[in-house]
GROMACS .gro file of C-alpha atoms in nm:
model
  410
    1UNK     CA    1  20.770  14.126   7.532
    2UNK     CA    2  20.820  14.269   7.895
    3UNK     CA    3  20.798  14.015   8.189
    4UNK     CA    4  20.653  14.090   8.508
    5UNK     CA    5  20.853  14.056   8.849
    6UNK     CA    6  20.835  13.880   9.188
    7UNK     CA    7  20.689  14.231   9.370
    8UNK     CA    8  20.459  14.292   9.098
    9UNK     CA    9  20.324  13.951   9.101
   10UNK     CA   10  20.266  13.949   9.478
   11UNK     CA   11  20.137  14.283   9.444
   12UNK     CA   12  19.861  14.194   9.243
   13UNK     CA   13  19.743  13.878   9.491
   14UNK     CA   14  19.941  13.580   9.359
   15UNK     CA   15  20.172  13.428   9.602
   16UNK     CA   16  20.502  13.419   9.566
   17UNK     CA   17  20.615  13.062   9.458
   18UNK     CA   18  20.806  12.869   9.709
   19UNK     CA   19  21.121  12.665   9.664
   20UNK     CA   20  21.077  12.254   9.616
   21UNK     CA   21  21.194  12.017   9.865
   22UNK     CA   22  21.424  11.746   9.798
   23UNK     CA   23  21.260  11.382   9.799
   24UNK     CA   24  21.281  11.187  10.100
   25UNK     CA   25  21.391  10.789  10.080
   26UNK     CA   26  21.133  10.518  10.162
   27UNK     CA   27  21.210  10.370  10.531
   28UNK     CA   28  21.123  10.002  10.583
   29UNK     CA   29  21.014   9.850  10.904
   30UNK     CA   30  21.083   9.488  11.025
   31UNK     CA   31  20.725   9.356  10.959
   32UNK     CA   32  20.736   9.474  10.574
   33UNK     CA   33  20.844   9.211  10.368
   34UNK     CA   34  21.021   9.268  10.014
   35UNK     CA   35  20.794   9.098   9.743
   36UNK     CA   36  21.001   8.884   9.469
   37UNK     CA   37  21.018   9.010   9.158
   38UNK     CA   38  20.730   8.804   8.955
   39UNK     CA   39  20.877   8.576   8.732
   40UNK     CA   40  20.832   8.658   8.347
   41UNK     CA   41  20.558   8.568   8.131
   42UNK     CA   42  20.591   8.261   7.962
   43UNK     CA   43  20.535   8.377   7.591
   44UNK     CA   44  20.444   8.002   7.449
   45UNK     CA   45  20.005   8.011   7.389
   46UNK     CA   46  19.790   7.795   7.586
   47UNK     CA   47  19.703   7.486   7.500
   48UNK     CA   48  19.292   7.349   7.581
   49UNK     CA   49  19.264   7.092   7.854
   50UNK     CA   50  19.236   6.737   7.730
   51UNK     CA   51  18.889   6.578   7.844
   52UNK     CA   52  18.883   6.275   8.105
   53UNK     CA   53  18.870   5.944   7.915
   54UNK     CA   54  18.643   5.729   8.044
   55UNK     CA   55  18.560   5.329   7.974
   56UNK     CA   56  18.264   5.259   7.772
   57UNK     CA   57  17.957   5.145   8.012
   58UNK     CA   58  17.619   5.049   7.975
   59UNK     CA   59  17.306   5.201   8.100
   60UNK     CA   60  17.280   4.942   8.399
   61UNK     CA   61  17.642   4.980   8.496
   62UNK     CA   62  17.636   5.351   8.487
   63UNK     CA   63  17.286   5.302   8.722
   64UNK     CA   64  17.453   5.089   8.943
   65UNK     CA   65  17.767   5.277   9.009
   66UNK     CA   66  17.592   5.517   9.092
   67UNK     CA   67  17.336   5.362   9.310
   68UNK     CA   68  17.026   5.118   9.188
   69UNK     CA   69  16.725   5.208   9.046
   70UNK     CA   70  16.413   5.209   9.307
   71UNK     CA   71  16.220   4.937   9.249
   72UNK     CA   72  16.427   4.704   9.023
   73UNK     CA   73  16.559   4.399   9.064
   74UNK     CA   74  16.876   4.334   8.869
   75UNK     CA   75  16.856   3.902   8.928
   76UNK     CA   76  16.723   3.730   8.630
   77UNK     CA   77  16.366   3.634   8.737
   78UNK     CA   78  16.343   3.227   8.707
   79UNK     CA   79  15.982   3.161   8.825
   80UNK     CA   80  15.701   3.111   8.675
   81UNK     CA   81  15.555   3.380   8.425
   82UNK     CA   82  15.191   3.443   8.321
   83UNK     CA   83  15.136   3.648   7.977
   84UNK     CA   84  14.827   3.816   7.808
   85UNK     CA   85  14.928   4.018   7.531
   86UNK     CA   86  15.157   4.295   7.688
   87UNK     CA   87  15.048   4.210   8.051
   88UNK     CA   88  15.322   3.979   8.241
   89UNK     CA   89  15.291   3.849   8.578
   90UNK     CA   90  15.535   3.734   8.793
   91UNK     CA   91  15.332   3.537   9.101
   92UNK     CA   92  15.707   3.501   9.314
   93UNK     CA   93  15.696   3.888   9.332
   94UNK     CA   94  15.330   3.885   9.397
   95UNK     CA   95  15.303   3.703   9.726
   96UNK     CA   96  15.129   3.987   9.960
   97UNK     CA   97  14.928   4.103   9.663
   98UNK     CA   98  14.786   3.718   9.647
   99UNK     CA   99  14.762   3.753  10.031
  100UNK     CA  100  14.540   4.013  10.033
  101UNK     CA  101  14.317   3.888   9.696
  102UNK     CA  102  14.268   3.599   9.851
  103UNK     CA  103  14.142   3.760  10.185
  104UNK     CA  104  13.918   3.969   9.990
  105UNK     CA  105  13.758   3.688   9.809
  106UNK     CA  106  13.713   3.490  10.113
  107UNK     CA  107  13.563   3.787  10.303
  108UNK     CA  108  13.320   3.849   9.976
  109UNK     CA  109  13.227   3.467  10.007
  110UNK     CA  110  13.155   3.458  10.381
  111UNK     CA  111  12.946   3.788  10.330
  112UNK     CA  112  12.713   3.652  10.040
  113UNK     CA  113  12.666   3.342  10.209
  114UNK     CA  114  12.647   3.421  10.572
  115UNK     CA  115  12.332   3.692  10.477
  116UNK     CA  116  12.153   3.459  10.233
  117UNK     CA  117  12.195   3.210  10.597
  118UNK     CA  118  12.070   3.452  10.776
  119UNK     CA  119  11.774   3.537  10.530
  120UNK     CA  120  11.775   3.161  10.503
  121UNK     CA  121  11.675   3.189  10.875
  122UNK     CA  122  11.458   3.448  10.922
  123UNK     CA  123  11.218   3.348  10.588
  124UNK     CA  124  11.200   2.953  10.824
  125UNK     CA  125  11.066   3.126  11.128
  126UNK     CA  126  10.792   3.281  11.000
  127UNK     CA  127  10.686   3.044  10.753
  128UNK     CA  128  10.607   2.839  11.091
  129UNK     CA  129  10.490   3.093  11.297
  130UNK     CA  130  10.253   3.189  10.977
  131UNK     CA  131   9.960   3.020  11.096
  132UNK     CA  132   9.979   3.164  11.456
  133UNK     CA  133  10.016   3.519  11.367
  134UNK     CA  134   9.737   3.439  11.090
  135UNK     CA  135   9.478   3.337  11.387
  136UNK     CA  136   9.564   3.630  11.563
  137UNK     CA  137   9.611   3.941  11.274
  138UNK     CA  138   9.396   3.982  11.001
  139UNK     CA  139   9.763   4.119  10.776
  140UNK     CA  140  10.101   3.967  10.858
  141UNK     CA  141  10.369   4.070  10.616
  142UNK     CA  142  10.529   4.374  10.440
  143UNK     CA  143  10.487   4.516  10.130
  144UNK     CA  144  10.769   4.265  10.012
  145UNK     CA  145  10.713   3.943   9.825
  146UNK     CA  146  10.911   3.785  10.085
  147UNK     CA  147  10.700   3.933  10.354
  148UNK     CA  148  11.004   4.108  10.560
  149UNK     CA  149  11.268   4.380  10.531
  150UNK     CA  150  11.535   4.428  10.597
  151UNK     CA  151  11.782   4.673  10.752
  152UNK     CA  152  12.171   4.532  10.658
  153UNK     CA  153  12.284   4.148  10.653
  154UNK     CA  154  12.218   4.060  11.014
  155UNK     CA  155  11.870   4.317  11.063
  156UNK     CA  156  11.552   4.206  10.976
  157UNK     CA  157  11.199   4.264  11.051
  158UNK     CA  158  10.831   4.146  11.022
  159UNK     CA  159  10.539   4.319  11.087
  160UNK     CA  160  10.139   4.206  11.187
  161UNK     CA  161   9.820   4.431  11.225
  162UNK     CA  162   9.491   4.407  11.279
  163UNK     CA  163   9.385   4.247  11.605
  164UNK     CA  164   9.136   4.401  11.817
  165UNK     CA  165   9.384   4.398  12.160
  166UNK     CA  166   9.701   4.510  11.973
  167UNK     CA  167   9.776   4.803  11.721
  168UNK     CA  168  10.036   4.667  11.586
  169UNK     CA  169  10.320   4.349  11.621
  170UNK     CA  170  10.687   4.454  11.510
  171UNK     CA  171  10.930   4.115  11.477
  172UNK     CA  172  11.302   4.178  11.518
  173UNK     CA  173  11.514   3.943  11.415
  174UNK     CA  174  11.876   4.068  11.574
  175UNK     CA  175  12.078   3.753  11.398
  176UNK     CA  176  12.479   3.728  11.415
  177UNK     CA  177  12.656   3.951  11.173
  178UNK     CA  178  12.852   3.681  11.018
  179UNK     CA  179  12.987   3.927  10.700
  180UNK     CA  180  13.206   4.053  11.033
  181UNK     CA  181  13.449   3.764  11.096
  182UNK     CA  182  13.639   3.941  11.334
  183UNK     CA  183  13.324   4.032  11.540
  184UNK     CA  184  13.238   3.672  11.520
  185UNK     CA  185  13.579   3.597  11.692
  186UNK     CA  186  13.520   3.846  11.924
  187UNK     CA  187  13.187   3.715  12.063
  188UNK     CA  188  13.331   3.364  12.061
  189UNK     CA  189  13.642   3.485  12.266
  190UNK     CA  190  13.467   3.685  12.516
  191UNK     CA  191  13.182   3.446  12.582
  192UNK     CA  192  13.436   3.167  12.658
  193UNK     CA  193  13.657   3.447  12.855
  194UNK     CA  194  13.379   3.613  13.093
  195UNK     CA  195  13.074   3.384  13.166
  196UNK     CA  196  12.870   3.653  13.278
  197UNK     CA  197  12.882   3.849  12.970
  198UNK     CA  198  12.562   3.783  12.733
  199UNK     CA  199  12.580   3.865  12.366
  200UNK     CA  200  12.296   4.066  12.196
  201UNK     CA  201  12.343   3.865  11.828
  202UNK     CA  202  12.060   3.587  11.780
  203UNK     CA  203  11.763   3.754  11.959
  204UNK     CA  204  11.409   3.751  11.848
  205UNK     CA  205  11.221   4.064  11.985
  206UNK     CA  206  10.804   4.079  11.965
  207UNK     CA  207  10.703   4.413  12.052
  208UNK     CA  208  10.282   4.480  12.058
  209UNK     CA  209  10.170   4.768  12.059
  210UNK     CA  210   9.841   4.770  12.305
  211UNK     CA  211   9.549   4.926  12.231
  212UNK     CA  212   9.345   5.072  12.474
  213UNK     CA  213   9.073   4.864  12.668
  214UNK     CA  214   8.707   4.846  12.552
  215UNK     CA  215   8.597   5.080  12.870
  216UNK     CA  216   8.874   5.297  12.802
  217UNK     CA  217   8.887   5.563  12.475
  218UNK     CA  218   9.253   5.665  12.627
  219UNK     CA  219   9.530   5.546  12.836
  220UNK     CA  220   9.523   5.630  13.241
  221UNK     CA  221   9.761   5.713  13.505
  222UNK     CA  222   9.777   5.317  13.579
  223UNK     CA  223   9.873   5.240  13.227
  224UNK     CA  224  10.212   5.403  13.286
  225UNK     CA  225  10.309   5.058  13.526
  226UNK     CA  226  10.656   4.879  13.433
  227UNK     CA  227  10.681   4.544  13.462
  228UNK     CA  228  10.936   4.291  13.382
  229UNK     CA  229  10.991   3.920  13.418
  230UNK     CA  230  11.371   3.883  13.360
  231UNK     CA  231  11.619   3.566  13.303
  232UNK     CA  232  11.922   3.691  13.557
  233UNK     CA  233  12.174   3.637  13.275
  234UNK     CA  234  12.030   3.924  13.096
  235UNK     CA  235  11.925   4.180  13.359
  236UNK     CA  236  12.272   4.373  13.287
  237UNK     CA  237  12.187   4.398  12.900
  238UNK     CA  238  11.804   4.471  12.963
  239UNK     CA  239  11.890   4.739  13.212
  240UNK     CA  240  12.131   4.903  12.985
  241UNK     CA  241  11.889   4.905  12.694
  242UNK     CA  242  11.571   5.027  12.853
  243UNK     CA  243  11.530   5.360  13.037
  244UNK     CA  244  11.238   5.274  13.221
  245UNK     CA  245  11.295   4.903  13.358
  246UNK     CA  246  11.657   5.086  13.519
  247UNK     CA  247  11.461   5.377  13.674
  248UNK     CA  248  11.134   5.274  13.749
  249UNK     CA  249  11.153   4.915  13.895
  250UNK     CA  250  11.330   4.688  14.163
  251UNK     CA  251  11.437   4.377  14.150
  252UNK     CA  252  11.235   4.076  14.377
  253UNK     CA  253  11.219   3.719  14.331
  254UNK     CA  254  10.967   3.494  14.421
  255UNK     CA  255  11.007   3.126  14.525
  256UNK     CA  256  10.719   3.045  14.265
  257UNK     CA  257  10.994   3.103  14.022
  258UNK     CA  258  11.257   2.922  13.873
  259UNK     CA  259  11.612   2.971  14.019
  260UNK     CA  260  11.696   3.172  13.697
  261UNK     CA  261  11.415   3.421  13.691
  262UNK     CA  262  11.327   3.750  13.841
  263UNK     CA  263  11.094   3.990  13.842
  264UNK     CA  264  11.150   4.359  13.817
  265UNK     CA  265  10.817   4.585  13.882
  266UNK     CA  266  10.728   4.896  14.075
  267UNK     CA  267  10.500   4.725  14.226
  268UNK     CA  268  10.466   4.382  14.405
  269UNK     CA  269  10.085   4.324  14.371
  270UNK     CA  270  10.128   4.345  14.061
  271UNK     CA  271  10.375   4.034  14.067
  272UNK     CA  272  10.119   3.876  14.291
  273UNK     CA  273   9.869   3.906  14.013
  274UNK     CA  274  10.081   3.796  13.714
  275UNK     CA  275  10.225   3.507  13.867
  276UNK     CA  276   9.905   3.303  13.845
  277UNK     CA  277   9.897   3.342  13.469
  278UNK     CA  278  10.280   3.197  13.479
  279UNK     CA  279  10.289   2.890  13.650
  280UNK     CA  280  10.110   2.618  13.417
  281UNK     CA  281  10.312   2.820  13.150
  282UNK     CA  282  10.633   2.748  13.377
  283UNK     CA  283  10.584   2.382  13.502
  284UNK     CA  284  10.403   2.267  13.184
  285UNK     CA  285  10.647   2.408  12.927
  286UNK     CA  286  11.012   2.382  13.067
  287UNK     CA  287  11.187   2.327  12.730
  288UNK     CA  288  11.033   2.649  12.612
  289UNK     CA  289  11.206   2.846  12.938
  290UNK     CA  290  11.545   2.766  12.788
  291UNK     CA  291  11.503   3.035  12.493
  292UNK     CA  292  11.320   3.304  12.751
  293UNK     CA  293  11.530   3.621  12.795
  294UNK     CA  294  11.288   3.908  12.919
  295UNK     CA  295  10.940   4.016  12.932
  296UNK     CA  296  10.854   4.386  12.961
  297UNK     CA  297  10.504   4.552  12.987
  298UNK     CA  298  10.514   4.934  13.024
  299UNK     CA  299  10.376   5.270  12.976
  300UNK     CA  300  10.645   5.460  12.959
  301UNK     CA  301  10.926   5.538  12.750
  302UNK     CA  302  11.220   5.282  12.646
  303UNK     CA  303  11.507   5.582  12.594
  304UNK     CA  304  11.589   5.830  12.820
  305UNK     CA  305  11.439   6.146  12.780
  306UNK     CA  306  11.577   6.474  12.633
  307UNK     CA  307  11.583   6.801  12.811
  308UNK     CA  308  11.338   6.892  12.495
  309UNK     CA  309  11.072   6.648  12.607
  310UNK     CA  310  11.027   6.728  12.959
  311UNK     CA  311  10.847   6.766  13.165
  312UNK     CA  312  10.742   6.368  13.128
  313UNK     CA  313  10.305   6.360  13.068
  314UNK     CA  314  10.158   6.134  13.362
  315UNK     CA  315   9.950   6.009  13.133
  316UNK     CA  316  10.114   5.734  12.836
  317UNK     CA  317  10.052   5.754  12.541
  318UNK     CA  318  10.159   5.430  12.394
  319UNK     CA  319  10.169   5.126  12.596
  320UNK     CA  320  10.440   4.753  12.506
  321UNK     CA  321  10.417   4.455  12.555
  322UNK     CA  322  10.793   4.312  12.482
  323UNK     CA  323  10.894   3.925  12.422
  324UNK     CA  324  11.267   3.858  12.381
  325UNK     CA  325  11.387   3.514  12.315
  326UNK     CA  326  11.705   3.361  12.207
  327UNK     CA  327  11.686   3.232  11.868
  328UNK     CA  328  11.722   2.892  11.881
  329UNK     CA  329  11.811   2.658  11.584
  330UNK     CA  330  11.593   2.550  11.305
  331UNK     CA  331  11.528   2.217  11.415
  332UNK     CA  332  11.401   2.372  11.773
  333UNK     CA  333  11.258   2.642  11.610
  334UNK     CA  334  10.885   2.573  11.785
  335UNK     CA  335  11.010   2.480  12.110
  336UNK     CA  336  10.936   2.851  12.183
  337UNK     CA  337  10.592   2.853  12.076
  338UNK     CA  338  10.443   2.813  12.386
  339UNK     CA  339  10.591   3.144  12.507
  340UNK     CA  340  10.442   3.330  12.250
  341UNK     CA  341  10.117   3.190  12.263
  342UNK     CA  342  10.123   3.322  12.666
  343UNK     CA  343  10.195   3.669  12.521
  344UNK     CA  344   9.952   3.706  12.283
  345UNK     CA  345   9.664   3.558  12.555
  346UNK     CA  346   9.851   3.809  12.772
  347UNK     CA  347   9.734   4.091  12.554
  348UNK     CA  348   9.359   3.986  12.587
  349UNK     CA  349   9.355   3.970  12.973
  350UNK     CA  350   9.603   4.198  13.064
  351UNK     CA  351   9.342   4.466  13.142
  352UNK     CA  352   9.213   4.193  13.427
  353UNK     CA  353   9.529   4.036  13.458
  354UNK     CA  354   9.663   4.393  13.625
  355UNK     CA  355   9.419   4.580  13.820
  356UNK     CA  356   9.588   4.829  14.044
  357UNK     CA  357   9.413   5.003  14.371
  358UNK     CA  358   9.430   5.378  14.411
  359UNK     CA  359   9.685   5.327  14.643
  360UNK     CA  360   9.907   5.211  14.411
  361UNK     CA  361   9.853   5.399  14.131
  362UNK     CA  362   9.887   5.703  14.416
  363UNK     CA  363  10.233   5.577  14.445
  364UNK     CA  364  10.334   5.523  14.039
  365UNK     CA  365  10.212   5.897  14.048
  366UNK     CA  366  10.422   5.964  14.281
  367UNK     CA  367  10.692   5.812  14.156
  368UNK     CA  368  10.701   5.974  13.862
  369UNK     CA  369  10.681   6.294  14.006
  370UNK     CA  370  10.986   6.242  14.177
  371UNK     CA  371  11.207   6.100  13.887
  372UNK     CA  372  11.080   6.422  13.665
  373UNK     CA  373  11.207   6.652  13.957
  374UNK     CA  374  11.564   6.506  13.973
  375UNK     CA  375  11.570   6.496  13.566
  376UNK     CA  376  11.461   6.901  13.654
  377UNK     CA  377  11.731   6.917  13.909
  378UNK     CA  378  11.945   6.785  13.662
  379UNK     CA  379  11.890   6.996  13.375
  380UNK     CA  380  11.894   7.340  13.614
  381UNK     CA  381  12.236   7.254  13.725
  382UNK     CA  382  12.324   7.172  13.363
  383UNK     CA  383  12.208   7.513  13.273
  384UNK     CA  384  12.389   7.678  13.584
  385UNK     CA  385  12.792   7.549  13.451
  386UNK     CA  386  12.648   7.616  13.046
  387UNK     CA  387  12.562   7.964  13.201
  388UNK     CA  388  12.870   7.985  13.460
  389UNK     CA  389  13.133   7.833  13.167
  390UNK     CA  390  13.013   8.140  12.917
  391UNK     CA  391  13.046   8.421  13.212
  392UNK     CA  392  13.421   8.288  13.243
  393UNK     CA  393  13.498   8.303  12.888
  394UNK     CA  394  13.308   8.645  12.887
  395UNK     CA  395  13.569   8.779  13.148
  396UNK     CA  396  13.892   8.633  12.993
  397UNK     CA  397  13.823   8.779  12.677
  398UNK     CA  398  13.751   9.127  12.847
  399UNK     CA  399  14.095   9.078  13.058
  400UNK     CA  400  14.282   8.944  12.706
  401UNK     CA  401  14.113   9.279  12.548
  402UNK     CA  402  14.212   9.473  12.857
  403UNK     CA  403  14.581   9.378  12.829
  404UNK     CA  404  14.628   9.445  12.424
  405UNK     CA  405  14.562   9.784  12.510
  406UNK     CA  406  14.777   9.855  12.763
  407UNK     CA  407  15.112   9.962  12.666
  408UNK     CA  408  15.460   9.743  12.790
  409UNK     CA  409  15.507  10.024  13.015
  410UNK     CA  410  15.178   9.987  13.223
   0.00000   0.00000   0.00000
């Protein structure tokens, strides 16, 4: 075996090795600290943890340690108990459930019998009236049996045809809802509160429809007259439910009148010409003036027009006559008879009864001309915002769109 040498090792590219260095001892600084030496395992096995004893409890206690169930009493119940089978009541628990089923059965009572008094009502009124409206209308009555219908518990209405002067004869009965106790207290409140204020429960409405006269196969120009006789306690509510006795007329009083009446007409020759049918209808039936609210005779219409039905024809083509009365009791259920009996002559002579010059029927013309102009007006500067509102949310979307597509930058 021959052994190679230092030189011939370094010759051939291995370096030389080099000689070791002696270890150095670990230095220690202040902060180090010197661990103990862990203590020795303890060689004995491990014994399994004993579980925590606990006392015996019941369901309830456990429940109540812990907080009580919703809902559940834990006092003996010592009232009175009601069984059927497996159904138990306790009433003591049940004292806003009784509340309210008794509420509900008084409410369901007051209903059935406040509409069968109110049907009660109605059915008395024209069983009276029957032989009047028969005189005048060859059909009074519905379809019904009962010879009315009806339109909820406190809306009802009758219906006559077939007179010569007057298309047709609608009968509203506007009675007090009395299913709607609070309403009830309501009206009763206010009325003793504010004794201007005039309630529009227990009205009796009589609207004819006119015909046109025997000389006439249309309405005219002059047909298109509004004219009112109104009680002053109502002229508020009349105003606010008819279009045309709030635009059309103004209010004048006469001293041929009582204290409590008004008239309200565009004209006041025409007042001049009614008047003499009123006044052995006002000195010779006072008792009947008690239950007199408003009568209306006009061409034109009740509601406000739409922007749809203008402009307005000159020309009506339906023409009222309008009797509202308070509904009085049953026992004075006739005292208003002689009101009704003007109306109806009313209808026969009205033709003669109102008999405008061209002057004035110039000036209804006129008139009307100038109330379809402002509801124009009214509608072109409608249409001016509708138009100017959409050209401002035209140009904030185009400056919204105009700023998502500029970058942070610009």
């Amino acid at each position: 075996m021959v052994l190679a040498s230092s030189d011939q090792l370094s010759k051939d590219g291995v370096p030389a090795p080099q000689p070791a260095s002696p270890p150095k001892p670990p230095s220690f600084d202040q902060s180090d600290e010197i661990e103990p030496e862990a203590a020795p395992a303890n060689p004995s096995p491990a014994t399994p943890p004993t579980p925590l004893s606990h006392p015996e409890q019941q369901p309830d206690e456990i429940y109540t340690s812990f907080g009580s169930i919703p809902g559940t009493s834990h006092e003996k119940y010592t009232g009175k108990t009601y069984q059927f089978r497996r159904l138990v009541i306790w009433p003591a628990l049940l004292k806003l459930e009784g509340f309210l089923l008794v509420t509900l059965v008084i409410y369901i009572i007051s209903s059935y019998r406040g509409k069968s008094k109110n049907e009660h009502a109605v059915a008395h009124w024209l069983d009276l009236y029957s032989e009047l409206l028969r005189k005048q209308f060859s059909r009074v009555g519905t379809r019904l049996a009962r010879g009315y219908s009806e339109d909820g518990p406190a809306l009802f209405y009758g219906y006559a045809t077939g007179w010569k002067g007057c298309q047709a004869l609608t009968i509203r009965f506007g009675l007090r809802a009395r299913q709607d106790i609070p309403m009830m207290i309501y009206e009763e409140i206010r009325a003793a509160i504010d004794f201007n204020w005039t309630g529009r429960s227990n009205r009796l409405k009589l609207v004819c429809s006119l015909a046109p006269s025997n000389q006439q196969k249309s309405f005219e120009a002059k047909d298109s007259l509004v004219w009112a006789l109104v009680g002053k306690c109502v002229m508020n509510v009349v105003c606010e439910d008819r279009w045309d006795v709030r635009t059309f007329t103004e209010v004048k009083e006469s001293n041929q009148l009582p204290s409590r009446l008004v008239f309200m007409s565009e004209s006041g020759e025409i007042n001049e010409q009614l008047i003499k049918f009123f006044i052995c209808l006002l000195h010779n039936n006072p008792s009947s003036l008690e239950w007199f609210d408003s009568l209306v005779l006009s061409g034109s219409s009740q509601q406000e027009p739409l922007i749809l039905q203008l402009p307005l024809p000159l020309i009506p083509s339906a023409r009222t006559l309008t009797l509202q009365l308070r509904l009085p009791p049953q026992s004075q259920n006739l005292d208003p008879m002689p009101l009704i009996k003007f109306c109806f002559n009313l209808i026969d002579s009205v033709d003669q009864a109102v008999s405008l010059k061209s002057l004035a029927t110039s000036k209804l013309t006129k008139r009307r001309h100038q109330i379809l102009n402002l509801l124009l007006e009214d509608e072109r500067k409608l249409t001016e915002r509708e138009k100017e509102e959409e050209r401002r949310k035209r140009l904030k979307a185009a400056q919204d769109e105009k700023l998502a597509k500029m970058s942070p930058t610009e």
